[in-house]
Tab-separated table of C-alpha atoms in Angstrom:
chain	number	residue	atom	x	y	z
A	1	ILE	CA	-6.030	4.934	6.415
A	2	LEU	CA	-7.704	1.870	7.947
A	3	SER	CA	-8.890	0.560	4.569
A	4	GLY	CA	-5.501	0.802	2.831
A	5	GLY	CA	-4.826	4.464	2.144
A	6	LEU	CA	-1.628	4.570	4.194
A	7	THR	CA	-0.184	1.481	2.500
A	8	GLY	CA	-0.973	2.935	-0.919
A	9	ALA	CA	0.630	6.271	-0.051
A	10	LEU	CA	3.774	4.643	1.338
A	11	ASN	CA	4.189	2.425	-1.738
A	12	LEU	CA	3.546	5.324	-4.094
A	13	ALA	CA	6.080	7.525	-2.290
A	14	ALA	CA	8.758	4.826	-2.227
A	15	SER	CA	8.197	3.888	-5.881
A	16	ASP	CA	9.165	7.406	-6.963
A	17	GLY	CA	11.371	8.573	-4.095
A	18	MET	CA	8.979	11.356	-3.135
A	19	ALA	CA	7.741	12.608	0.239
A	20	VAL	CA	4.924	10.561	1.745
A	21	GLY	CA	2.855	13.700	2.310
A	22	ASP	CA	3.015	14.619	-1.387
A	23	ALA	CA	2.161	11.075	-2.458
A	24	ALA	CA	-0.783	10.990	-0.061
A	25	GLU	CA	-2.082	14.311	-1.384
A	26	TYR	CA	-1.995	13.224	-5.032
A	27	MET	CA	-3.596	9.906	-4.145
A	28	ALA	CA	-6.311	11.515	-2.016
A	29	ASN	CA	-7.113	14.019	-4.764
A	30	ALA	CA	-7.479	11.208	-7.283
A	31	LEU	CA	-9.718	9.207	-4.952
A	32	SER	CA	-11.917	12.267	-4.504
A	33	MET	CA	-12.106	13.256	-8.176
A	34	PHE	CA	-13.043	9.756	-9.335
A	35	HIS	CA	-15.342	9.101	-6.336
A	36	LEU	CA	-13.323	6.091	-5.182
A	37	SER	CA	-13.170	4.603	-1.689
A	38	GLY	CA	-10.140	4.272	0.566
A	39	SER	CA	-10.033	0.547	-0.165
A	40	GLN	CA	-9.133	1.452	-3.773
A	41	ALA	CA	-6.122	3.523	-2.742
A	42	SER	CA	-3.671	0.819	-3.799
A	43	GLN	CA	-5.218	0.762	-7.288
A	44	VAL	CA	-4.696	4.515	-7.549
A	45	ALA	CA	-1.112	4.145	-6.318
A	46	ASP	CA	-0.460	1.414	-8.897
A	47	THR	CA	-1.916	3.561	-11.682
A	48	LEU	CA	0.102	6.680	-10.847
A	49	ALA	CA	3.291	4.686	-10.299
A	50	ALA	CA	2.832	2.799	-13.578
A	51	GLY	CA	2.232	6.016	-15.500
A	52	ALA	CA	5.467	7.464	-14.110
A	53	GLY	CA	7.392	4.220	-14.493
A	54	LYS	CA	6.290	3.257	-17.994
A	55	ALA	CA	5.921	6.665	-19.646
A	56	VAL	CA	7.890	9.902	-19.289
A	57	GLY	CA	7.712	11.894	-16.057
A	58	ASN	CA	7.334	11.447	-12.313
A	59	VAL	CA	4.403	10.645	-10.063
A	60	SER	CA	4.088	14.367	-9.359
A	61	ASP	CA	3.663	15.021	-13.107
A	62	PHE	CA	0.740	12.623	-13.292
A	63	GLY	CA	-0.690	13.937	-10.036
A	64	GLU	CA	-0.645	17.503	-11.358
A	65	ALA	CA	-2.117	16.364	-14.677
A	66	LEU	CA	-5.005	14.619	-12.925
A	67	ASN	CA	-5.611	17.699	-10.790
A	68	ASN	CA	-6.331	19.582	-14.020
A	69	CYS	CA	-8.530	17.003	-15.758
A	70	GLY	CA	-9.678	14.328	-13.303
A	71	ALA	CA	-13.048	15.835	-12.411
A	72	GLN	CA	-13.907	16.441	-16.059
A	73	ALA	CA	-12.800	12.937	-17.053
A	74	ASN	CA	-14.925	11.421	-14.301
A	75	SER	CA	-17.954	13.387	-15.541
A	76	PHE	CA	-17.444	11.646	-18.900
A	77	GLY	CA	-17.462	8.247	-17.192
A	78	MET	CA	-13.732	7.712	-17.691
A	79	SER	CA	-11.939	5.630	-15.065
A	80	ILE	CA	-8.705	6.777	-13.462
A	81	GLN	CA	-6.911	4.029	-15.412
A	82	GLU	CA	-8.281	5.222	-18.749
A	83	THR	CA	-7.515	8.846	-17.884
A	84	THR	CA	-3.966	8.069	-16.752
A	85	GLY	CA	-3.497	5.917	-19.858
A	86	VAL	CA	-4.332	8.902	-22.068
A	87	LEU	CA	-2.005	11.117	-20.009
A	88	SER	CA	0.742	8.496	-20.439
A	89	LEU	CA	0.191	8.616	-24.191
A	90	PHE	CA	0.550	12.403	-24.049
A	91	ALA	CA	3.689	12.075	-21.914
A	92	GLN	CA	5.329	9.752	-24.420
A	93	ASN	CA	4.806	12.483	-26.994
A	94	GLY	CA	6.440	15.133	-24.808
A	95	THR	CA	3.424	16.718	-23.110
A	96	ILE	CA	3.585	16.055	-19.380
A	97	GLY	CA	2.406	17.402	-16.040
A	98	ALA	CA	-0.193	20.124	-15.680
A	99	GLU	CA	-0.003	20.899	-19.403
A	100	ALA	CA	-1.074	17.359	-20.304
A	101	GLY	CA	-4.020	17.574	-17.926
A	102	THR	CA	-5.063	20.939	-19.332
A	103	GLN	CA	-4.906	19.577	-22.886
A	104	LEU	CA	-7.167	16.645	-22.027
A	105	ASN	CA	-9.516	18.860	-20.010
A	106	SER	CA	-9.809	21.278	-22.932
A	107	MET	CA	-10.636	18.445	-25.346
A	108	LEU	CA	-13.350	17.075	-23.088
A	109	MET	CA	-14.875	20.520	-22.564
A	110	LYS	CA	-15.151	20.973	-26.325
A	111	LEU	CA	-16.844	17.584	-26.645
A	112	ALA	CA	-19.221	18.422	-23.801
A	113	ALA	CA	-20.525	21.523	-25.555
A	114	PRO	CA	-19.436	21.544	-29.229
A	115	SER	CA	-19.967	24.646	-31.299
A	116	ASN	CA	-22.234	24.496	-34.333
A	117	ASP	CA	-19.182	24.324	-36.616
A	118	ALA	CA	-17.622	21.566	-34.494
A	119	ALA	CA	-20.833	19.529	-34.509
A	120	ALA	CA	-21.121	19.933	-38.273
A	121	THR	CA	-17.502	18.862	-38.830
A	122	MET	CA	-17.906	15.776	-36.623
A	123	LYS	CA	-21.105	14.826	-38.441
A	124	GLU	CA	-19.412	15.267	-41.814
A	125	LEU	CA	-16.526	13.035	-40.729
A	126	GLY	CA	-18.819	10.460	-39.109
A	127	ILE	CA	-17.417	10.993	-35.608
A	128	SER	CA	-19.669	10.643	-32.567
A	129	ALA	CA	-18.539	11.151	-28.976
A	130	TYR	CA	-21.727	9.658	-27.527
A	131	ASP	CA	-23.642	6.422	-28.037
A	132	ALA	CA	-27.393	5.999	-28.562
A	133	SER	CA	-27.970	6.288	-24.806
A	134	GLY	CA	-26.078	9.583	-24.562
A	135	ASN	CA	-23.024	8.097	-22.839
A	136	PHE	CA	-19.448	8.918	-23.816
A	137	VAL	CA	-18.096	6.152	-26.054
A	138	GLY	CA	-14.747	6.067	-24.236
A	139	MET	CA	-11.446	7.559	-25.273
A	140	ALA	CA	-10.207	4.417	-27.036
A	141	ASN	CA	-13.351	4.208	-29.190
A	142	PHE	CA	-13.226	7.926	-29.884
A	143	ALA	CA	-9.542	7.804	-30.872
A	144	GLY	CA	-10.355	4.934	-33.226
A	145	GLN	CA	-13.130	6.956	-34.865
A	146	LEU	CA	-10.818	9.956	-35.196
A	147	GLN	CA	-8.066	7.882	-36.816
A	148	LYS	CA	-10.450	6.223	-39.256
A	149	ALA	CA	-12.256	9.445	-40.185
A	150	GLU	CA	-9.125	11.525	-40.773
A	151	LYS	CA	-6.764	8.997	-42.325
A	152	ASN	CA	-7.447	10.174	-45.889
A	153	LEU	CA	-7.215	13.884	-45.059
A	154	THR	CA	-4.156	15.978	-45.809
A	155	GLN	CA	-2.238	17.343	-42.831
A	156	GLU	CA	-3.745	20.768	-43.491
A	157	GLN	CA	-7.283	19.380	-43.625
A	158	ARG	CA	-6.725	17.338	-40.478
A	159	ASN	CA	-5.416	20.336	-38.557
A	160	GLN	CA	-8.363	22.441	-39.711
A	161	ALA	CA	-10.821	19.743	-38.663
A	162	ASN	CA	-9.200	19.252	-35.256
A	163	ALA	CA	-8.986	23.006	-34.661
A	164	THR	CA	-12.704	23.280	-35.403
A	165	ILE	CA	-13.649	20.326	-33.176
A	166	PHE	CA	-11.248	20.834	-30.251
A	167	GLY	CA	-10.111	24.436	-30.543
A	168	SER	CA	-6.646	25.575	-31.562
A	169	TYR	CA	-5.214	24.965	-28.086
A	170	ALA	CA	-5.875	21.205	-28.046
A	171	ILE	CA	-4.769	20.363	-31.615
A	172	LYS	CA	-1.608	18.799	-30.201
A	173	ALA	CA	-3.549	16.382	-27.996
A	174	ALA	CA	-5.967	15.579	-30.811
A	175	ASN	CA	-3.052	14.630	-33.045
A	176	TYR	CA	-1.717	12.296	-30.334
A	177	LEU	CA	-5.069	10.503	-30.252
A	178	TYR	CA	-5.211	10.354	-34.046
A	179	ASP	CA	-1.741	8.809	-34.257
A	180	ALA	CA	-2.403	6.298	-31.461
A	181	GLY	CA	-5.897	5.257	-32.486
A	182	GLU	CA	-7.987	2.831	-30.478
A	183	LYS	CA	-5.187	0.297	-30.068
A	184	GLY	CA	-2.738	2.849	-28.691
A	185	VAL	CA	-5.150	4.162	-26.066
A	186	ARG	CA	-6.132	0.636	-25.008
A	187	ASN	CA	-2.483	-0.400	-24.728
A	188	TRP	CA	-1.647	2.533	-22.458
A	189	THR	CA	-4.751	1.988	-20.349
A	190	LYS	CA	-3.729	-1.631	-19.883
A	191	ALA	CA	-0.141	-0.621	-19.088
A	192	VAL	CA	-1.156	1.629	-16.185
A	193	SER	CA	-3.625	-0.942	-14.800
A	194	GLU	CA	-0.960	-3.371	-13.571
A	195	SER	CA	-1.921	-4.513	-10.083
A	196	GLY	CA	0.841	-4.362	-7.465
A	197	TYR	CA	3.104	-2.140	-9.576
A	198	ALA	CA	3.701	0.491	-6.873
A	199	ALA	CA	4.633	-2.107	-4.258
A	200	GLU	CA	7.004	-3.851	-6.697
A	201	GLN	CA	8.750	-0.603	-7.577
A	202	ALA	CA	8.954	0.392	-3.923
A	203	ALA	CA	10.543	-2.933	-3.018
A	204	ALA	CA	13.030	-2.704	-5.892
A	205	LYS	CA	14.111	0.838	-4.983
A	206	ASN	CA	14.557	-0.112	-1.328
A	207	ASN	CA	16.576	-3.244	-2.107
A	208	ASN	CA	19.930	-1.579	-1.400
A	209	LEU	CA	22.035	-0.185	1.445
A	210	LYS	CA	20.076	3.063	1.512
A	211	GLY	CA	16.853	1.105	1.922
A	212	ASP	CA	18.417	-1.004	4.676
A	213	LEU	CA	19.490	2.147	6.541
A	214	GLU	CA	15.990	3.612	6.207
A	215	ASN	CA	14.517	0.379	7.581
A	216	LEU	CA	17.002	0.538	10.482
A	217	SER	CA	15.978	4.122	11.171
A	218	GLY	CA	12.315	3.141	11.182
A	219	SER	CA	12.989	0.219	13.502
A	220	MET	CA	14.893	2.485	15.890
A	221	GLU	CA	12.016	4.979	15.939
A	222	SER	CA	9.555	2.192	16.682
A	223	LEU	CA	11.804	0.893	19.455
A	224	MET	CA	12.103	4.313	21.056
A	225	ILE	CA	8.344	4.762	20.991
A	226	SER	CA	7.720	1.329	22.512
A	227	ILE	CA	10.114	1.856	25.433
A	228	GLY	CA	9.151	5.485	26.019
A	229	GLU	CA	12.506	6.901	24.981
A	230	GLY	CA	12.548	10.658	25.617
A	231	ALA	CA	14.830	13.497	24.613
A	232	GLN	CA	17.353	12.496	27.329
A	233	GLY	CA	16.683	8.745	27.370
A	234	PRO	CA	19.300	6.026	27.913
A	235	LEU	CA	19.570	5.061	24.248
A	236	ARG	CA	21.121	8.447	23.452
A	237	LYS	CA	24.539	7.383	24.747
A	238	LEU	CA	24.387	4.184	22.707
A	239	VAL	CA	23.523	6.116	19.529
A	240	GLN	CA	26.207	8.736	20.236
A	241	GLY	CA	28.745	5.969	20.760
A	242	LEU	CA	27.813	4.375	17.419
A	243	ASP	CA	28.058	7.781	15.736
A	244	THR	CA	31.570	8.261	17.125
A	245	LEU	CA	32.527	4.751	16.016
A	246	VAL	CA	31.311	5.363	12.452
A	247	ASP	CA	33.150	8.700	12.267
A	248	SER	CA	36.352	7.052	13.511
A	249	PHE	CA	36.035	4.302	10.939
A	250	ALA	CA	35.452	6.869	8.179
A	251	SER	CA	38.698	8.646	9.100
A	252	LEU	CA	40.811	5.490	8.624
A	253	PRO	CA	42.892	5.023	5.427
A	254	ALA	CA	41.094	3.095	2.673
A	255	GLY	CA	43.362	0.062	3.095
A	256	ALA	CA	42.601	-0.169	6.805
A	257	GLN	CA	38.880	0.177	6.131
A	258	GLN	CA	38.934	-2.695	3.623
A	259	THR	CA	40.919	-4.892	6.032
């Protein structure tokens, strides 16, 4: 909280109109899965908000997706921005929420321990998930290899190859990566890396009468705390009087209200 977690959670919640508690939970889970510090909470908020704002789905969809694949992605050295970028790509193709996370998780698990047939197919196609040092090449690089290696295959051959490499469950996700290629993955990763996005969206969504009323409510709560207002405090009569006044105004004919 002291290093920025509260600010990030508030901006994330306001950007999507969700409960602060839910936003804080998704953000905290992401920080934990990617081994990030509280000072990076705003970056996580920006990434989740940008995924929801620029692709299809809500913050909760991306939060649930990360819950299903974040730990695995981190073990591959993927950043939260790269992971959310891939999930945004999936979302734009109609696979969102927990399903998107499960698809990505399944793909990574197959790459972590490929079967003999999968390893042989990747070697035949010239695809390598790891560099000379044994590190994952990154999803953009891998998508580029996949696109280049399979571009001359028929649809049937491509599906057979992807089923062998990734398993029949994750063929859909593999096809998304093939279609997007390196450029597509890099573009989505860049799109969800926009600094300050959550705060901008929060400000835009609160720039209306509803936002003004929420700010008034917050100010009143702060005032009551500062003066020690209790359940039967003196401000109750003032608030009740205002409530009566608003109700009376609402009961007037439209012409009288406008006047």
